[in-house]
Amino acid sequence: MIDWLASIGRYVRAGLANLGLQMRTFGAMLIASAGLIRRIRLVTDQVHFIGNYSLVIIAVSGLFVGFVLGLQGHYTLNKYGSEQALGLLVALSLVRELGPVVTALLFAGRAGTSLTAEIGLMKATEQLAAMEMMAVDPLTRVLAPRFWAGVIAMPLLAAVFSAVGVLGGYVVGVVLIGVDEGAFWSQMQGGVELWADIGNGVLKSVVFGVAVTFIALYQGYVADATPEGVARATTRTVVIGSLMVLWLDFLLTALMFS
Amino acid sequence: MQRKSLDVWVGLFVVLGAAAIMFLALKVGNLSAMSLGPSYTLVARFDNIGGLKPRAPVKSAGVVVGRVESIGFDDRTFQATVTLRMQADVKFPSDSSAKILTSGLLGEQYIGLEPGADDKNFSQGDRIKSTQSAIVLENLISQFLFSKAAEGSKGEEK
Protein backbone atom coordinates (compact mmCIF):
# COMPACT_ATOMS: atom_id res chain seq x y z
CA MET A 1 0.00 0.00 0.00
CA ILE A 2 2.77 2.38 1.01
CA ASP A 3 4.75 1.37 -2.06
CA TRP A 4 1.76 2.01 -4.23
CA LEU A 5 1.33 5.53 -2.79
CA ALA A 6 5.04 6.15 -3.20
CA SER A 7 4.92 5.12 -6.85
CA ILE A 8 2.09 7.60 -7.50
CA GLY A 9 4.07 10.29 -5.71
CA ARG A 10 7.18 9.52 -7.72
CA TYR A 11 5.23 9.59 -10.95
CA VAL A 12 3.64 12.97 -10.21
CA ARG A 13 6.91 14.44 -8.98
CA ALA A 14 8.75 13.28 -12.08
CA GLY A 15 6.01 14.76 -14.26
CA LEU A 16 6.18 18.09 -12.49
CA ALA A 17 9.97 18.17 -12.63
CA ASN A 18 9.84 17.42 -16.34
CA LEU A 19 7.28 20.18 -16.91
CA GLY A 20 9.39 22.62 -14.91
CA LEU A 21 12.50 21.73 -16.89
CA GLN A 22 10.62 22.27 -20.15
CA MET A 23 9.35 25.65 -19.03
CA ARG A 24 12.81 26.68 -17.85
CA THR A 25 14.34 25.67 -21.17
CA PHE A 26 11.58 27.59 -22.94
CA GLY A 27 12.22 30.71 -20.85
CA ALA A 28 15.99 30.43 -21.24
CA MET A 29 15.57 30.07 -24.99
CA LEU A 30 13.35 33.17 -25.19
CA ILE A 31 15.93 35.15 -23.22
CA ALA A 32 18.70 33.75 -25.40
CA SER A 33 16.75 34.94 -28.46
CA ALA A 34 17.77 38.51 -27.66
CA GLY A 35 21.21 37.68 -29.06
CA LEU A 36 19.59 36.80 -32.39
CA ILE A 37 18.84 40.36 -33.39
CA ARG A 38 22.41 40.84 -34.55
CA ARG A 39 22.47 37.48 -36.33
CA ILE A 40 19.19 37.46 -38.20
CA ARG A 41 20.90 35.33 -40.88
CA LEU A 42 20.63 32.28 -38.62
CA VAL A 43 16.85 32.66 -38.64
CA THR A 44 16.55 33.11 -42.41
CA ASP A 45 18.64 29.97 -42.96
CA GLN A 46 16.22 28.03 -40.80
CA VAL A 47 13.13 29.58 -42.42
CA HIS A 48 14.52 28.26 -45.68
CA PHE A 49 15.11 24.83 -44.19
CA ILE A 50 11.77 24.59 -42.35
CA GLY A 51 9.49 26.68 -44.54
CA ASN A 52 10.58 26.32 -48.15
CA TYR A 53 11.14 22.58 -47.96
CA SER A 54 7.70 22.04 -46.36
CA LEU A 55 5.93 24.15 -48.96
CA VAL A 56 5.38 21.42 -51.54
CA ILE A 57 3.85 18.86 -49.17
CA ILE A 58 1.67 21.55 -47.57
CA ALA A 59 0.43 22.92 -50.90
CA VAL A 60 -0.31 19.48 -52.34
CA SER A 61 -2.12 18.37 -49.16
CA GLY A 62 -4.12 21.59 -49.17
CA LEU A 63 -5.12 21.05 -52.78
CA PHE A 64 -6.35 17.53 -52.15
CA VAL A 65 -8.13 18.43 -48.91
CA GLY A 66 -9.87 21.16 -50.91
CA PHE A 67 -10.84 18.66 -53.63
CA VAL A 68 -12.28 16.24 -51.09
CA LEU A 69 -14.13 19.00 -49.23
CA GLY A 70 -15.64 20.08 -52.53
CA LEU A 71 -16.85 16.57 -53.35
CA GLN A 72 -18.08 15.62 -49.89
CA GLY A 73 -19.58 19.04 -49.19
CA HIS A 74 -21.46 18.95 -52.46
CA TYR A 75 -22.76 15.44 -51.70
CA THR A 76 -24.18 16.55 -48.34
CA LEU A 77 -25.41 20.02 -49.34
CA ASN A 78 -27.08 18.66 -52.45
CA LYS A 79 -29.46 16.67 -50.24
CA TYR A 80 -30.77 19.94 -48.82
CA GLY A 81 -30.77 21.69 -52.16
CA SER A 82 -28.31 24.31 -50.95
CA GLU A 83 -25.25 23.51 -53.01
CA GLN A 84 -24.61 27.26 -53.40
CA ALA A 85 -23.31 27.20 -49.83
CA LEU A 86 -20.45 24.96 -50.94
CA GLY A 87 -17.99 27.86 -51.06
CA LEU A 88 -18.90 28.87 -47.52
CA LEU A 89 -18.55 25.32 -46.25
CA VAL A 90 -15.15 24.81 -47.88
CA ALA A 91 -13.79 28.19 -46.76
CA LEU A 92 -15.03 27.98 -43.17
CA SER A 93 -13.80 24.44 -42.60
CA LEU A 94 -10.40 25.28 -44.04
CA VAL A 95 -9.85 28.65 -42.43
CA ARG A 96 -11.15 27.76 -38.99
CA GLU A 97 -10.04 24.16 -38.50
CA LEU A 98 -8.40 22.16 -41.23
CA GLY A 99 -5.87 24.75 -42.36
CA PRO A 100 -4.14 25.28 -39.00
CA VAL A 101 -4.60 21.72 -37.67
CA VAL A 102 -3.62 19.65 -40.71
CA THR A 103 -0.74 22.00 -41.43
CA ALA A 104 0.50 21.63 -37.85
CA LEU A 105 0.25 17.83 -38.02
CA LEU A 106 2.15 17.75 -41.31
CA PHE A 107 4.60 20.29 -39.93
CA ALA A 108 5.30 18.05 -36.94
CA GLY A 109 5.97 15.17 -39.30
CA ARG A 110 7.92 17.03 -41.94
CA ALA A 111 9.87 19.74 -40.10
CA GLY A 112 9.59 18.71 -36.44
CA THR A 113 11.22 15.31 -36.92
CA SER A 114 14.13 16.75 -38.87
CA LEU A 115 14.70 19.36 -36.15
CA THR A 116 14.68 16.68 -33.44
CA ALA A 117 16.98 14.37 -35.37
CA GLU A 118 19.38 17.21 -36.18
CA ILE A 119 19.67 18.45 -32.62
CA GLY A 120 19.68 14.94 -31.16
CA LEU A 121 22.55 14.01 -33.43
CA MET A 122 24.39 17.21 -32.55
CA LYS A 123 24.06 16.15 -28.94
CA ALA A 124 25.07 12.54 -29.62
CA THR A 125 28.21 13.67 -31.43
CA GLU A 126 28.92 16.16 -28.62
CA GLN A 127 28.69 19.21 -30.89
CA LEU A 128 26.53 21.02 -28.35
CA ALA A 129 29.09 20.32 -25.62
CA ALA A 130 31.85 21.54 -27.95
CA MET A 131 29.95 24.80 -28.49
CA GLU A 132 29.67 25.35 -24.76
CA MET A 133 33.41 24.73 -24.48
CA MET A 134 33.94 27.56 -26.95
CA ALA A 135 31.64 29.81 -24.89
CA VAL A 136 28.93 29.71 -27.56
CA ASP A 137 25.51 29.24 -26.01
CA PRO A 138 23.75 26.42 -27.92
CA LEU A 139 20.41 27.96 -26.93
CA THR A 140 21.22 31.15 -28.87
CA ARG A 141 23.12 29.49 -31.66
CA VAL A 142 21.08 26.33 -32.30
CA LEU A 143 17.68 26.34 -30.57
CA ALA A 144 16.48 29.94 -30.77
CA PRO A 145 16.92 30.44 -34.55
CA ARG A 146 15.09 27.18 -35.27
CA PHE A 147 12.32 28.12 -32.85
CA TRP A 148 11.67 31.52 -34.39
CA ALA A 149 11.91 30.11 -37.90
CA GLY A 150 9.20 27.60 -36.97
CA VAL A 151 7.02 30.31 -35.45
CA ILE A 152 7.38 32.42 -38.62
CA ALA A 153 6.94 29.57 -41.08
CA MET A 154 3.93 27.84 -39.52
CA PRO A 155 1.28 30.61 -40.01
CA LEU A 156 2.51 31.23 -43.55
CA LEU A 157 2.26 27.52 -44.36
CA ALA A 158 -1.22 27.34 -42.82
CA ALA A 159 -2.34 30.33 -44.91
CA VAL A 160 -0.95 28.68 -48.05
CA PHE A 161 -2.77 25.47 -47.12
CA SER A 162 -6.11 27.28 -46.69
CA ALA A 163 -5.72 29.37 -49.84
CA VAL A 164 -4.78 26.39 -51.99
CA GLY A 165 -7.59 24.38 -50.39
CA VAL A 166 -10.16 27.03 -51.29
CA LEU A 167 -8.89 26.96 -54.87
CA GLY A 168 -9.14 23.15 -54.82
CA GLY A 169 -12.74 23.40 -53.61
CA TYR A 170 -13.38 25.90 -56.41
CA VAL A 171 -11.93 23.56 -59.03
CA VAL A 172 -14.08 20.62 -57.92
CA GLY A 173 -17.22 22.59 -57.04
CA VAL A 174 -17.42 25.13 -59.84
CA VAL A 175 -15.33 23.74 -62.69
CA LEU A 176 -16.14 20.03 -62.38
CA ILE A 177 -19.55 19.83 -60.67
CA GLY A 178 -20.94 23.10 -61.93
CA VAL A 179 -22.01 25.02 -58.84
CA ASP A 180 -22.76 28.62 -59.77
CA GLU A 181 -19.53 30.60 -59.63
CA GLY A 182 -21.04 33.84 -58.35
CA ALA A 183 -22.92 32.07 -55.55
CA PHE A 184 -19.80 30.12 -54.60
CA TRP A 185 -17.74 33.26 -53.99
CA SER A 186 -20.48 35.56 -52.69
CA GLN A 187 -21.77 33.07 -50.12
CA MET A 188 -18.17 32.58 -49.03
CA GLN A 189 -17.53 36.30 -48.69
CA GLY A 190 -20.86 36.83 -46.98
CA GLY A 191 -20.23 34.17 -44.36
CA VAL A 192 -16.52 34.40 -43.56
CA GLU A 193 -15.67 37.11 -41.04
CA LEU A 194 -12.26 38.74 -41.31
CA TRP A 195 -11.31 38.74 -37.64
CA ALA A 196 -13.58 36.11 -36.14
CA ASP A 197 -12.68 33.42 -38.67
CA ILE A 198 -9.50 34.30 -40.55
CA GLY A 199 -7.81 36.17 -37.70
CA ASN A 200 -8.49 33.41 -35.21
CA GLY A 201 -7.31 30.81 -37.71
CA VAL A 202 -4.02 32.65 -38.09
CA LEU A 203 -3.75 32.98 -34.29
CA LYS A 204 -4.29 29.23 -33.96
CA SER A 205 -1.54 28.49 -36.45
CA VAL A 206 0.88 30.75 -34.53
CA VAL A 207 0.10 28.87 -31.28
CA PHE A 208 0.56 25.53 -33.03
CA GLY A 209 3.83 26.78 -34.50
CA VAL A 210 5.13 27.66 -31.03
CA ALA A 211 4.01 24.31 -29.56
CA VAL A 212 5.19 21.98 -32.32
CA THR A 213 8.54 23.69 -32.86
CA PHE A 214 9.35 23.85 -29.18
CA ILE A 215 8.40 20.22 -28.59
CA ALA A 216 10.61 19.15 -31.50
CA LEU A 217 13.55 21.21 -30.26
CA TYR A 218 13.17 20.13 -26.65
CA GLN A 219 12.94 16.43 -27.51
CA GLY A 220 16.14 16.72 -29.52
CA TYR A 221 17.80 18.71 -26.76
CA VAL A 222 17.08 16.17 -24.01
CA ALA A 223 17.46 13.06 -26.19
CA ASP A 224 19.74 10.29 -24.93
CA ALA A 225 23.06 10.61 -26.70
CA THR A 226 22.71 7.26 -28.48
CA PRO A 227 21.24 6.19 -31.84
CA GLU A 228 18.27 4.62 -30.01
CA GLY A 229 17.85 7.80 -27.99
CA VAL A 230 17.61 9.94 -31.14
CA ALA A 231 15.17 7.48 -32.71
CA ARG A 232 12.95 7.56 -29.62
CA ALA A 233 13.11 11.35 -29.46
CA THR A 234 12.00 11.61 -33.10
CA THR A 235 9.04 9.33 -32.44
CA ARG A 236 8.12 11.31 -29.33
CA THR A 237 8.19 14.54 -31.34
CA VAL A 238 5.51 13.26 -33.69
CA VAL A 239 3.37 11.66 -30.98
CA ILE A 240 3.53 14.46 -28.42
CA GLY A 241 3.45 17.19 -31.08
CA SER A 242 0.35 15.79 -32.78
CA LEU A 243 -1.50 15.16 -29.52
CA MET A 244 -0.59 18.64 -28.31
CA VAL A 245 -1.90 20.19 -31.53
CA LEU A 246 -5.23 18.37 -31.23
CA TRP A 247 -5.59 19.24 -27.56
CA LEU A 248 -4.67 22.91 -28.08
CA ASP A 249 -7.05 23.03 -31.02
CA PHE A 250 -9.94 21.91 -28.84
CA LEU A 251 -8.97 24.41 -26.15
CA LEU A 252 -8.56 27.34 -28.57
CA THR A 253 -11.76 26.54 -30.44
CA ALA A 254 -13.68 26.40 -27.17
CA LEU A 255 -12.21 29.76 -26.12
CA MET A 256 -12.47 31.58 -29.45
CA PHE A 257 -15.71 30.48 -30.97
CA SER A 258 -17.94 29.91 -27.95
CA MET B 1 26.42 34.07 -54.35
CA GLN B 2 24.89 31.03 -52.69
CA ARG B 3 23.78 33.27 -49.81
CA LYS B 4 21.90 35.44 -52.23
CA SER B 5 19.97 32.63 -53.87
CA LEU B 6 18.99 31.34 -50.44
CA ASP B 7 17.72 34.78 -49.50
CA VAL B 8 15.70 34.86 -52.69
CA TRP B 9 14.03 31.56 -51.83
CA VAL B 10 13.25 32.66 -48.27
CA GLY B 11 11.87 35.94 -49.59
CA LEU B 12 9.76 34.05 -52.09
CA PHE B 13 8.37 31.83 -49.34
CA VAL B 14 7.45 34.77 -47.12
CA VAL B 15 5.86 36.67 -50.01
CA LEU B 16 3.88 33.58 -50.96
CA GLY B 17 2.62 33.20 -47.39
CA ALA B 18 1.68 36.88 -47.22
CA ALA B 19 -0.10 36.55 -50.57
CA ALA B 20 -2.07 33.60 -49.20
CA ILE B 21 -3.16 35.66 -46.18
CA MET B 22 -4.13 38.53 -48.49
CA PHE B 23 -6.08 36.11 -50.68
CA LEU B 24 -7.94 34.81 -47.64
CA ALA B 25 -8.68 38.31 -46.37
CA LEU B 26 -9.79 39.80 -49.69
CA LYS B 27 -11.29 36.96 -51.68
CA VAL B 28 -12.51 34.55 -49.00
CA GLY B 29 -13.27 37.04 -46.23
CA ASN B 30 -15.35 40.13 -46.64
CA LEU B 31 -12.74 42.87 -46.36
CA SER B 32 -13.49 44.04 -49.90
CA ALA B 33 -17.23 43.99 -49.31
CA MET B 34 -16.81 46.05 -46.16
CA SER B 35 -15.75 49.20 -47.96
CA LEU B 36 -18.65 50.17 -50.16
CA GLY B 37 -16.92 53.32 -51.27
CA PRO B 38 -18.76 56.58 -50.62
CA SER B 39 -21.91 56.01 -48.61
CA TYR B 40 -24.58 57.63 -46.47
CA THR B 41 -26.49 56.36 -43.45
CA LEU B 42 -30.21 56.00 -42.84
CA VAL B 43 -32.03 55.13 -39.65
CA ALA B 44 -35.10 52.93 -39.44
CA ARG B 45 -37.14 51.92 -36.40
CA PHE B 46 -38.77 48.52 -36.17
CA ASP B 47 -41.10 47.07 -33.55
CA ASN B 48 -39.39 43.71 -33.98
CA ILE B 49 -36.33 42.90 -36.02
CA GLY B 50 -36.54 39.12 -35.66
CA GLY B 51 -33.17 37.60 -36.44
CA LEU B 52 -31.67 40.56 -38.32
CA LYS B 53 -27.93 40.94 -37.77
CA PRO B 54 -25.36 43.65 -38.42
CA ARG B 55 -23.90 43.38 -41.95
CA ALA B 56 -27.13 41.90 -43.30
CA PRO B 57 -27.82 43.15 -46.82
CA VAL B 58 -30.25 45.94 -47.69
CA LYS B 59 -31.92 45.03 -50.95
CA SER B 60 -34.19 46.84 -53.33
CA ALA B 61 -35.73 44.86 -56.19
CA GLY B 62 -33.43 42.05 -55.09
CA VAL B 63 -30.23 44.04 -55.63
CA VAL B 64 -27.92 44.76 -52.69
CA VAL B 65 -27.82 48.55 -52.25
CA GLY B 66 -26.40 48.74 -48.72
CA ARG B 67 -25.77 46.92 -45.47
CA VAL B 68 -27.03 47.04 -41.90
CA GLU B 69 -24.36 48.89 -39.96
CA SER B 70 -25.58 48.61 -36.39
CA ILE B 71 -28.61 47.63 -34.37
CA GLY B 72 -29.58 49.40 -31.15
CA PHE B 73 -32.50 49.60 -28.77
CA ASP B 74 -34.39 52.79 -28.00
CA ASP B 75 -35.78 52.54 -24.45
CA ARG B 76 -38.22 55.44 -24.90
CA THR B 77 -40.19 53.99 -27.77
CA PHE B 78 -39.13 50.40 -27.02
CA GLN B 79 -38.24 49.92 -30.63
CA ALA B 80 -35.14 48.64 -32.38
CA THR B 81 -33.06 51.32 -34.12
CA VAL B 82 -31.35 49.98 -37.20
CA THR B 83 -28.67 52.05 -38.92
CA LEU B 84 -28.28 51.33 -42.63
CA ARG B 85 -25.20 52.21 -44.65
CA MET B 86 -26.32 52.89 -48.22
CA GLN B 87 -24.21 53.23 -51.36
CA ALA B 88 -23.91 56.89 -52.26
CA ASP B 89 -24.80 56.43 -55.91
CA VAL B 90 -28.17 54.87 -55.05
CA LYS B 91 -30.84 57.45 -54.17
CA PHE B 92 -34.28 56.67 -52.78
CA PRO B 93 -37.37 58.90 -52.48
CA SER B 94 -37.88 60.08 -48.90
CA ASP B 95 -41.19 58.23 -48.51
CA SER B 96 -39.67 54.83 -49.28
CA SER B 97 -40.54 52.06 -46.86
CA ALA B 98 -38.41 49.36 -45.26
CA LYS B 99 -39.45 45.78 -44.52
CA ILE B 100 -37.63 42.96 -42.83
CA LEU B 101 -37.79 39.96 -45.14
CA THR B 102 -36.39 36.46 -45.18
CA SER B 103 -34.53 34.94 -48.10
CA GLY B 104 -36.08 31.56 -48.65
CA LEU B 105 -38.13 29.76 -46.04
CA LEU B 106 -35.41 29.50 -43.41
CA GLY B 107 -32.76 31.76 -44.91
CA GLU B 108 -31.07 34.86 -43.58
CA GLN B 109 -33.05 37.98 -42.87
CA TYR B 110 -32.46 41.15 -44.84
CA ILE B 111 -34.05 44.55 -45.26
CA GLY B 112 -36.12 45.20 -48.34
CA LEU B 113 -36.48 48.81 -49.45
CA GLU B 114 -39.61 49.69 -51.37
CA PRO B 115 -39.21 52.95 -53.29
CA GLY B 116 -41.87 55.64 -52.78
CA ALA B 117 -42.98 58.42 -55.10
CA ASP B 118 -41.72 61.56 -53.39
CA ASP B 119 -39.67 64.10 -55.41
CA LYS B 120 -37.23 64.56 -52.54
CA ASN B 121 -34.54 61.94 -51.92
CA PHE B 122 -33.16 60.64 -48.63
CA SER B 123 -30.06 62.42 -47.43
CA GLN B 124 -27.45 61.56 -44.80
CA GLY B 125 -28.98 60.60 -41.42
CA ASP B 126 -32.63 60.62 -42.48
CA ARG B 127 -35.14 58.33 -40.85
CA ILE B 128 -37.24 55.87 -42.82
CA LYS B 129 -40.74 56.52 -41.51
CA SER B 130 -42.78 53.61 -42.73
CA THR B 131 -41.40 50.29 -41.62
CA GLN B 132 -42.71 46.77 -41.34
CA SER B 133 -41.41 44.38 -38.72
CA ALA B 134 -40.12 40.89 -39.17
CA ILE B 135 -42.69 38.13 -39.11
CA VAL B 136 -42.20 36.03 -36.00
CA LEU B 137 -43.26 32.49 -36.67
CA GLU B 138 -44.48 31.86 -33.11
CA ASN B 139 -46.83 34.87 -33.25
CA LEU B 140 -48.17 33.71 -36.56
CA ILE B 141 -48.84 30.22 -35.22
CA SER B 142 -50.48 31.50 -32.03
CA GLN B 143 -52.71 33.85 -34.06
CA PHE B 144 -53.70 30.93 -36.22
CA LEU B 145 -54.40 28.74 -33.19
CA PHE B 146 -56.44 31.47 -31.45
CA SER B 147 -58.55 32.05 -34.53
CA LYS B 148 -59.10 28.30 -34.84
CA ALA B 149 -60.05 28.10 -31.16
CA ALA B 150 -62.44 31.05 -31.57
CA GLU B 151 -64.09 29.32 -34.53
CA GLY B 152 -64.35 26.12 -32.53
CA SER B 153 -66.05 27.79 -29.52
CA LYS B 154 -68.51 29.55 -31.87
CA GLY B 155 -69.36 26.21 -33.37
CA GLU B 156 -70.17 24.78 -29.94
CA GLU B 157 -72.54 27.64 -29.11
CA LYS B 158 -74.74 26.90 -32.05
Short mmCIF file of C-alpha atoms in Angstrom, two decimals, chain A residues 9-10 36-37 76 106 180 197 213:
data_model
loop_
_atom_site.label_atom_id
_atom_site.label_comp_id
_atom_site.label_asym_id
_atom_site.label_seq_id
_atom_site.Cartn_x
_atom_site.Cartn_y
_atom_site.Cartn_z
CA GLY A 9 4.07 10.29 -5.71
CA ARG A 10 7.18 9.52 -7.72
CA LEU A 36 19.59 36.80 -32.39
CA ILE A 37 18.84 40.36 -33.39
CA THR A 76 -24.18 16.55 -48.34
CA LEU A 106 2.15 17.75 -41.31
CA ASP A 180 -22.76 28.62 -59.77
CA ASP A 197 -12.68 33.42 -38.67
CA THR A 213 8.54 23.69 -32.86
#
